[in-house]
XYZ file of C-alpha atoms in Angstrom:
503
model
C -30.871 16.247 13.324
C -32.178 14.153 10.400
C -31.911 15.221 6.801
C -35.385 16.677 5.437
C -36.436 16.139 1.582
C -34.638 19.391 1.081
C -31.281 17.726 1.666
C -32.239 13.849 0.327
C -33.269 15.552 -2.898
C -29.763 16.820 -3.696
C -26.936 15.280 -5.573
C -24.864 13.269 -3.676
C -21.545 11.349 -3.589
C -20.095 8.774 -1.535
C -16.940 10.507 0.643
C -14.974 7.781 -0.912
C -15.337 9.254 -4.020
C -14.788 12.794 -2.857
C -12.955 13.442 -5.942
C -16.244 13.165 -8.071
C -17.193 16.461 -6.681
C -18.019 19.362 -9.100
C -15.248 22.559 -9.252
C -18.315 25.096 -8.142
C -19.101 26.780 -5.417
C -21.933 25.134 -2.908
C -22.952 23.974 0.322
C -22.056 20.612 1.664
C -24.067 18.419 3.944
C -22.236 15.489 5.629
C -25.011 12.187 6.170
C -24.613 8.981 7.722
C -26.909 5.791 6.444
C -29.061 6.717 8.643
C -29.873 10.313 7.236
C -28.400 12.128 10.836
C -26.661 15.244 9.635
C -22.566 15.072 10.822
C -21.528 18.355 9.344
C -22.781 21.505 7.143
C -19.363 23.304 5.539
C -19.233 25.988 2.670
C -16.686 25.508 -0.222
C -15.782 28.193 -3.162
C -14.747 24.404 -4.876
C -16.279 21.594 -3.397
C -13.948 19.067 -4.949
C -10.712 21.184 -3.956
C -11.698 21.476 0.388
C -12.477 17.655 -0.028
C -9.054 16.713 -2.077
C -7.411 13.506 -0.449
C -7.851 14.183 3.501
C -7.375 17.493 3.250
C -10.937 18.650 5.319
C -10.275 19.708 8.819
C -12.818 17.320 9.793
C -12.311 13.968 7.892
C -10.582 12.671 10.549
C -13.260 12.864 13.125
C -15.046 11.172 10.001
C -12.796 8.016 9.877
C -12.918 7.881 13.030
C -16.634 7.074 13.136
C -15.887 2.791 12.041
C -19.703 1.987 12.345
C -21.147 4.924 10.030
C -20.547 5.158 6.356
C -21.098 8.962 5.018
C -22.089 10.445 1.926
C -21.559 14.567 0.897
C -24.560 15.966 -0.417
C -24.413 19.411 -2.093
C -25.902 22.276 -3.663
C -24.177 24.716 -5.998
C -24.391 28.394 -4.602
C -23.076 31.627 -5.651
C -19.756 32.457 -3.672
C -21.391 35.595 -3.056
C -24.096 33.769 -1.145
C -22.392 31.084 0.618
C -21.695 32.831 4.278
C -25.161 34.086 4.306
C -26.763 30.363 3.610
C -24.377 28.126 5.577
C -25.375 30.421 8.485
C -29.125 29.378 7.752
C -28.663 25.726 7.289
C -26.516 25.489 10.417
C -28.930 27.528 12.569
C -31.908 25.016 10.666
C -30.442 21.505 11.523
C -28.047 22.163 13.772
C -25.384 19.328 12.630
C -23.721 17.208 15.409
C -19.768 18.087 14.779
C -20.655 22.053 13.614
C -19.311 24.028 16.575
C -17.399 21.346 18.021
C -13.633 21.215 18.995
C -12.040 20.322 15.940
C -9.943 16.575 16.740
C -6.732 16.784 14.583
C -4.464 13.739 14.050
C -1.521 13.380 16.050
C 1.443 13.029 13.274
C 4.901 11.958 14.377
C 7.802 13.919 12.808
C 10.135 11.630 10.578
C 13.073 11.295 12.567
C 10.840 9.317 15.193
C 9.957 7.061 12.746
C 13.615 7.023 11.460
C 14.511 6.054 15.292
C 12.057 3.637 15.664
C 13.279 1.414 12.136
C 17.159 2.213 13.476
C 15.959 0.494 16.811
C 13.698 -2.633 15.725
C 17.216 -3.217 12.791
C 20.171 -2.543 15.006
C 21.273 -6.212 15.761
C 21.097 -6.211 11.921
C 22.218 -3.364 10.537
C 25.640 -1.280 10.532
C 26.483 2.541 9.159
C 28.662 2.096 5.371
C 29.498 5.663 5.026
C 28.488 8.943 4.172
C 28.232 10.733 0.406
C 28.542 14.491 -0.377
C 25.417 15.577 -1.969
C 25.150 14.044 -5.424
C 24.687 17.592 -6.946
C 28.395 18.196 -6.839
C 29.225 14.996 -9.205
C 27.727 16.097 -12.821
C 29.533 12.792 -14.008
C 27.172 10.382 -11.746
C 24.321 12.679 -12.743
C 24.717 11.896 -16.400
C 25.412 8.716 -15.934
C 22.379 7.627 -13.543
C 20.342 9.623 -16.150
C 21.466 7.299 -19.101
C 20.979 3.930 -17.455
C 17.517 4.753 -15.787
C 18.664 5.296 -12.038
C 16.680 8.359 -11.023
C 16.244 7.311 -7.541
C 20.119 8.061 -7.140
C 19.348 12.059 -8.680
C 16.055 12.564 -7.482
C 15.953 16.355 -7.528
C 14.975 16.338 -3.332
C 18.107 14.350 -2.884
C 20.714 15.826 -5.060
C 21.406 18.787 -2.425
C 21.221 16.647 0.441
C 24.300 14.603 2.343
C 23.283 11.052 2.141
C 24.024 7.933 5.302
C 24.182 4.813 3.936
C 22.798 2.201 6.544
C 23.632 -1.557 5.076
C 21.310 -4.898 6.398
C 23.548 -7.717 7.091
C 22.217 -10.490 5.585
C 24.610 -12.838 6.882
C 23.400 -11.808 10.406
C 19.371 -11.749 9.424
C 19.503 -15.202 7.560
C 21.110 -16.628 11.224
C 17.968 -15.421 12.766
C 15.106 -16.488 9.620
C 16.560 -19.223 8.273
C 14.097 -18.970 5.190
C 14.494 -15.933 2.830
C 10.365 -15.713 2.890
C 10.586 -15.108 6.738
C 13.103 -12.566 6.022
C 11.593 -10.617 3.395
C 8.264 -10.512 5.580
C 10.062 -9.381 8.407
C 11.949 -6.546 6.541
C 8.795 -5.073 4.504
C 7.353 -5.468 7.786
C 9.623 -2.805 9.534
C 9.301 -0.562 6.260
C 5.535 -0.639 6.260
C 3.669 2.347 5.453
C 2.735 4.159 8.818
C 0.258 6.809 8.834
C 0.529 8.441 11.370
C 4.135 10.060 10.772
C 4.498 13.159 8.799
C 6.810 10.895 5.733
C 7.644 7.231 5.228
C 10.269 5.566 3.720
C 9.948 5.503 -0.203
C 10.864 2.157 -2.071
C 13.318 2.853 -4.656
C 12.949 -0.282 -6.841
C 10.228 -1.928 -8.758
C 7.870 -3.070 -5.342
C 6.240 -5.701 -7.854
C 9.097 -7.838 -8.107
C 9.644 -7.490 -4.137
C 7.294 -10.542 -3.694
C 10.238 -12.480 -5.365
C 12.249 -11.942 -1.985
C 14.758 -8.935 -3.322
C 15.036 -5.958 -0.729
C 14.938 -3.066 -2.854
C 16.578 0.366 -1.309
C 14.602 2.134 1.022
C 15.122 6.057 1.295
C 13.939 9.020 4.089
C 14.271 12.101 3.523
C 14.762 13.530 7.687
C 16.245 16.981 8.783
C 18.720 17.800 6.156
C 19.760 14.435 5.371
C 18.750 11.583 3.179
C 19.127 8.296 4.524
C 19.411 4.983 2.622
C 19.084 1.556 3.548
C 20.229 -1.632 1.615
C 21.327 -5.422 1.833
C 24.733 -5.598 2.081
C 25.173 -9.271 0.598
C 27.194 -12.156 2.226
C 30.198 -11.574 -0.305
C 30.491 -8.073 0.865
C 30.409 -9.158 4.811
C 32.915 -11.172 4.556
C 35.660 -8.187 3.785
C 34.299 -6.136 6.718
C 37.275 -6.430 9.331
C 35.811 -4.275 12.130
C 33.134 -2.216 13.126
C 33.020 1.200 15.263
C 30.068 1.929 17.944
C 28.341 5.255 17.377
C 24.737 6.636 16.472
C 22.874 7.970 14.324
C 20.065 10.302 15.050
C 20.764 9.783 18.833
C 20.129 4.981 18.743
C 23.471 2.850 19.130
C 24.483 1.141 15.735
C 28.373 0.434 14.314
C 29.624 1.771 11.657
C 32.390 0.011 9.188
C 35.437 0.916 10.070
C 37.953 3.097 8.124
C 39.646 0.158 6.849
C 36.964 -2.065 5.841
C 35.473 0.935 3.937
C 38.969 1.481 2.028
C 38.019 -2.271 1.200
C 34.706 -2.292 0.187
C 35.149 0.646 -2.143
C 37.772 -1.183 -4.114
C 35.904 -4.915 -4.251
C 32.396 -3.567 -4.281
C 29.383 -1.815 -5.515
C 26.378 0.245 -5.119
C 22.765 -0.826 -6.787
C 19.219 -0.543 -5.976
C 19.273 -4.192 -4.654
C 22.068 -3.294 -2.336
C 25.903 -3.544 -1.968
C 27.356 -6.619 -3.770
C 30.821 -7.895 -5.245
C 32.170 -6.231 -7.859
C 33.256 -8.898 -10.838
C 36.413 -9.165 -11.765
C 37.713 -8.831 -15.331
C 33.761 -7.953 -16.244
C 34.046 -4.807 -18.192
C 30.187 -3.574 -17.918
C 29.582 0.249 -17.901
C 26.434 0.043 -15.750
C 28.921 -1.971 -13.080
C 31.281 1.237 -13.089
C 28.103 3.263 -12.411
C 27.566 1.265 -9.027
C 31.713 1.305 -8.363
C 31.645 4.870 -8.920
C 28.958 5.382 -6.277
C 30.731 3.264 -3.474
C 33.812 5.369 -4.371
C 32.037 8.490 -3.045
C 31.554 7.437 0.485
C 33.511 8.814 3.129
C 33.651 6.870 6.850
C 31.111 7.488 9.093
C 32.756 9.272 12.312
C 30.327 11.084 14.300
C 26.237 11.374 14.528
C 25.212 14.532 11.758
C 22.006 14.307 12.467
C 20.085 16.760 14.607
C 16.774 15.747 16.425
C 14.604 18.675 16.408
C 11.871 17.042 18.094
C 13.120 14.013 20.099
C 9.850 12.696 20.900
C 9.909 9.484 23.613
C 9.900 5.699 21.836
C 9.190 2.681 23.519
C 12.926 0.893 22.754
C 11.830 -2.438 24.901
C 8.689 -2.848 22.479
C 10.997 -2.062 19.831
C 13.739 -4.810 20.282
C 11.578 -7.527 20.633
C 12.731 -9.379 17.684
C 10.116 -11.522 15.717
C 10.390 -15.140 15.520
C 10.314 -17.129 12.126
C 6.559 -17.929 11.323
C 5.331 -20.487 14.021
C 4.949 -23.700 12.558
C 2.061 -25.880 13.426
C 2.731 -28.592 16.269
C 0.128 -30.905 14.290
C 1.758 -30.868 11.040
C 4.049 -33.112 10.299
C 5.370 -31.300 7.250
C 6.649 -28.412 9.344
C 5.085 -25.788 7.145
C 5.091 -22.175 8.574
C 1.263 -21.119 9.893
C 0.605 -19.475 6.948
C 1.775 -22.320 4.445
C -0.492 -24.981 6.656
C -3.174 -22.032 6.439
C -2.945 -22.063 2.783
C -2.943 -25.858 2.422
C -6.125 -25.890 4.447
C -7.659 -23.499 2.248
C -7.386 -25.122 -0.812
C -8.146 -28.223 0.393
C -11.532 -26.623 1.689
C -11.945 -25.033 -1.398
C -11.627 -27.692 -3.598
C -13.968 -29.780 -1.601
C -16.776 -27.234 -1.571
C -16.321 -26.806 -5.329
C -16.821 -30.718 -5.353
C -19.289 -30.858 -3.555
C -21.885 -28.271 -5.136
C -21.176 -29.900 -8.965
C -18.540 -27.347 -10.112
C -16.463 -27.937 -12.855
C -13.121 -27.299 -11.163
C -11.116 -27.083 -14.579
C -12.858 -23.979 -15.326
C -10.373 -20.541 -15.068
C -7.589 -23.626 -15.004
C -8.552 -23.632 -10.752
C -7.508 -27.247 -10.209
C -4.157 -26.331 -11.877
C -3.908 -24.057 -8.844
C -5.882 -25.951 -6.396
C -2.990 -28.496 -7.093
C -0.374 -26.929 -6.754
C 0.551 -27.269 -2.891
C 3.263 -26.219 -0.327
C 6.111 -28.724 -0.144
C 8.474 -26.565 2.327
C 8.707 -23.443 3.260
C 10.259 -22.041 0.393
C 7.083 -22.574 -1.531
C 5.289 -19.341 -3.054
C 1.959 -18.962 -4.282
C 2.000 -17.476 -7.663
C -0.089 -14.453 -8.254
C -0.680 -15.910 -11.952
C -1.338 -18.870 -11.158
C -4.150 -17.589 -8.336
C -5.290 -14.539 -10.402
C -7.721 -13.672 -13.347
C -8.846 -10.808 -14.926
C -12.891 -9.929 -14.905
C -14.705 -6.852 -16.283
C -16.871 -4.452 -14.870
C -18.913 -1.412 -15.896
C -18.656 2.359 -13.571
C -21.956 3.258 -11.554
C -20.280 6.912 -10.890
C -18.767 7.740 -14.378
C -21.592 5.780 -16.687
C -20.111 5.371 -20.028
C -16.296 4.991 -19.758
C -14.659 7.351 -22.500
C -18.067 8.274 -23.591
C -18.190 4.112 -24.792
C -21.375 2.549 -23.741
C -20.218 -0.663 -23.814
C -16.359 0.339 -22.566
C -15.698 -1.996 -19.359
C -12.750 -1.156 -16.291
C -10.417 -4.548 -16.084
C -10.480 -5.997 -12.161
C -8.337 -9.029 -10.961
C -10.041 -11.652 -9.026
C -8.713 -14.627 -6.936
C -9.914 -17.608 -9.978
C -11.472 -19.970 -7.222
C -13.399 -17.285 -4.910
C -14.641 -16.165 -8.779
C -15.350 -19.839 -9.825
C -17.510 -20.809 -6.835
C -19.047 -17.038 -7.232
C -20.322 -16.653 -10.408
C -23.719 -18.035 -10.732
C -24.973 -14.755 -8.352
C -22.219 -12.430 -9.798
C -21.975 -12.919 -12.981
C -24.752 -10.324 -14.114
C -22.484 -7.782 -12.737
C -19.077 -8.730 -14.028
C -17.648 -10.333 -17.270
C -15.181 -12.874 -17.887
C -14.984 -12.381 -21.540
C -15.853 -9.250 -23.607
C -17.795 -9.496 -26.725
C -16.356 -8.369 -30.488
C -18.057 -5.068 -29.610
C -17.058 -4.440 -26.532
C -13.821 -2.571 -25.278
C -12.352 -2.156 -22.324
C -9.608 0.261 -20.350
C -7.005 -0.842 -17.457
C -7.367 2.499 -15.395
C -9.615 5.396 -15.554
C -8.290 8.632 -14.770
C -11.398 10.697 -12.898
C -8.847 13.786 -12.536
C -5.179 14.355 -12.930
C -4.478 12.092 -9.634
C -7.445 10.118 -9.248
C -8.407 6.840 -10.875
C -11.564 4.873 -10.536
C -11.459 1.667 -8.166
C -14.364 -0.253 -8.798
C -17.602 -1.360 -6.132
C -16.125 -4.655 -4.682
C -17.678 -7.912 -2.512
C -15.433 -9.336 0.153
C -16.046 -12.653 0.737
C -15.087 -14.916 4.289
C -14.898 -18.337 3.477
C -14.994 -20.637 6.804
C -14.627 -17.651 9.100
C -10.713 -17.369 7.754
C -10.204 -17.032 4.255
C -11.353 -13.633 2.710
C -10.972 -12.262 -0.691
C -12.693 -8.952 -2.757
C -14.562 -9.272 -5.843
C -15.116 -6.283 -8.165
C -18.682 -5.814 -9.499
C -20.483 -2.920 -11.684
C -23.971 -1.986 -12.791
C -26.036 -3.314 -15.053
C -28.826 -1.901 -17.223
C -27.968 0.902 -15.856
C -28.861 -0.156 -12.360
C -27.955 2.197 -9.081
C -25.407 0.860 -6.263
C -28.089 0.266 -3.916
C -30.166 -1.858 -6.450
C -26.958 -4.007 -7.114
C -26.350 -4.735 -4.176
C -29.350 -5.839 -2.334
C -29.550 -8.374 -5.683
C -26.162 -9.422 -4.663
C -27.216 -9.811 -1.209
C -30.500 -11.848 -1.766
C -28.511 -14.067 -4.109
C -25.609 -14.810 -1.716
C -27.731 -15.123 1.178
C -29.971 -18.104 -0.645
C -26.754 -19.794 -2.127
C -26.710 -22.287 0.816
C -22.907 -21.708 0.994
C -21.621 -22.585 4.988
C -20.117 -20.193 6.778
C -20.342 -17.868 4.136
C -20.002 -13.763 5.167
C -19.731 -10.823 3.193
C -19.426 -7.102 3.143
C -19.874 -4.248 0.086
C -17.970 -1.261 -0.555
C -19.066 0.792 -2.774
C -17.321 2.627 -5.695
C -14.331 5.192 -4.652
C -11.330 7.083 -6.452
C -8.368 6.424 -5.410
């Protein structure tokens, strides 16, 4: 059933910003764009049933692609609220109210720890095992001093902890490229959400576009397990390896001799096991020695499947080829280098031709800058800028009219933009004018701004923030937006709004 002027009348928030809902008691109605009534729930906190994706029904919701919803309330007494859900359900009679409730299938996290052993095992091999950390006060205090928390994380410290090593010597003989590499790797540690944990990055992720492999950590029936690069100077003093498993897949393990080896000429870091330098005296290099000391060899599988759900190993194996390189190009660049070449080639031709100032935002010095092999990288600082936009949800940011949220937009997509966005974002503030880098709507929850994504030649997409102005509504924005973009005279220009969310 439709919503009546009852329901449209009420405040009202977009489910993407759940966490903008008041800490009262009320009644919840769940609309589509359309109006049609999904669901009618009762909360004694309305923000606190619809924290993160907590609501026994939001993933029915998500499930719905074609229909964006919005939660419409209205604050009632708890002593009230059975008595008036009853009515409203009996009134409109929602469409999911009295259905089967669809819950989503999670995988426990030793499938998904057998699933990354499988796709890895040509390249990977067992190092050891460690005692739990809790029992060494001196590697406590010493990870504490030189900033390695990830080694005394308080869920790890009780916990016995497999160290799995990647070969590099063995991945770089399949990607000969370390971009190829990385890709594939970060790849196979992907976030996955349909598993009940994922692995947890224990380095700065930031610097990951830079090609290290930072350690990678699961926590999975009793046991931590870590995985690391073990780098070419380290391979090379392995003498022999020992077939077993771990967590019921085929991998080796070092042997007991190769590990009496390693321990003497190596170390331990959050970018993996490397050579320990000789006649170096640095403290933070006994930290990592000390931690390869504690290893003891690797003799039998410890780790107990509980659940020992069925994988699909052939899928699994199929090992990905290096980036397919273009039979056309005579450069030899990967499909995503000729992809990018393309781009800015078409960019920088459609900025020509429609009178734009390509200097602007320094774009030709990026526009320039072009793939020469495949060891070329395209520089997020050389590609992104920094805009401003205002909050339609939270109005004045720290109670600042004229406070702004900082955005980052791709310089070109913003340069040939502008003239039909640039009511609703700044590139420069004025003396008055302040701005804040995040904005904290609750304890966990920051603001992500209303953004534009924008496909260029039916391949090239990219987001653009935007924000009110004059105190303008969502709604109003966009169809300006809209109007704008579709008069521009642009080809093959597409586009798509999202609206303003917490994350």
């Amino acid at each position: 059933m439709s919503a009546d002027e009852h329901i449209l009348r009420l405040p009202h928030i977009n489910i993407n910003s759940r966490g903008l809902l008041p800490e009262t008691s009320g009644i919840y109605y769940v609309l589509d764009e359309k109006s049609i009534i999904w669901y009618i729930g009762q909360a004694k906190n309305l923000r606190d049933r619809w924290t993160g994706k907590s609501h026994h029904r939001f993933y029915q919701l998500q499930k719905q692609h074609k229909n964006k919803f919005t939660i419409y309330y209205e604050l009632v007494a708890e002593s009230l609220l059975d008595a008036i859900e009853k009515q409203r359900i009996e009134h409109y009679n929602p469409q999911l109210n009295g259905t089967k409730v669809k819950a989503k299938k999670l995988h426990p996290t030793e499938t998904l720890l057998r699933e990354t052993l499988v796709s890895l095992a040509p390249y990977i091999f067992v190092l050891g095992v460690e005692l739990p950390r809790k029992e060494d006060l001196k590697l406590i205090e010493d990870s504490v001093y030189w900033r390695d928390d990830w080694r005394v994380q308080k869920a790890v410290l009780s916990l016995k902890v497999i160290h799995v090593c990647v070969n590099s010597k063995e991945l770089q003989e399949t990607f000969n490229d370390w971009l190829p590499r990385y890709r594939y790797l970060r790849k196979i540690f992907r976030k996955r959400p349909n598993y009940s944990d994922n692995w947890a990055c224990k380095g700065n992720a930031k610097f990951e576009d830079s090609g290290i492999f930072f350690i990678r950590r699961l926590l999975v029936n009793g046991f931590a397990i870590e995985v690391y690069q073990a780098h070419q100077e380290t391979i090379e003093h392995i003498q022999g390896y020992e077939l077993t498993q771990l967590a019921g897949v085929n991998i080796r393990a070092v042997n007991e001799t190769s590990l009496a080896v390693l321990k003497n000429k190596s170390l331990l870091s959050v970018v993996g096991m490397s050579v320990l330098a000789e006649n170096q005296n640095y403290p933070y290099q006994e930290v990592g020695h000390r931690a390869i000391k504690r290893l003891s060899p690797y003799k039998e599988d410890p780790v107990k499947l509980l659940f020992n759900e069925d994988i699909n190993i052939s899928k699994l194996q199929i090992v990905p080829t290096e980036s397919q390189t273009t039979q056309n190009n005579p450069d030899g660049f990967s499909a995503r280098l000729a992809s990018l070449a393309a781009k800015k080639e078409y960019l920088k031709m459609l900025l020509i031709q429609r009178g734009i100032d390509l200097n602007r935002y320094q774009v030709n010095k990026y526009l320039e800058k072009m793939p020469k092999d495949n060891n070329y990288v395209d520089s997020n600082n050389d590609r992104i800028m920094t805009i401003y936009v205002k909050s339609f949800m939270c109005g004045d940011l720290l109670g600042k009219p004229d406070c702004y949220l900082t955005a980052t937009v791709d310089r070109t997509f913003w340069l040939l933009l502008e003239p039909y966005l640039s009511d609703f974002a700044k590139v420069k503030l004025n003396e008055d004018e302040s701005y804040v880098t995040q904005y904290n709507v609750s304890a966990r929850k920051v603001l992500v701004p209303a953004k534009l994504t924008i496909t260029l030649n039916g391949k090239w997409k990219s987001d653009i923030p935007f924000g009110p102005k004059n105190n303008m509504s969502y709604i109003e924005v966009a169809n300006i937006i809209k109007s704008r973009l579709n008069e521009s005279g642009i080809p093959k220009l597409k586009f798509s709004f999202k609206s303003e969310s917490t994350r």
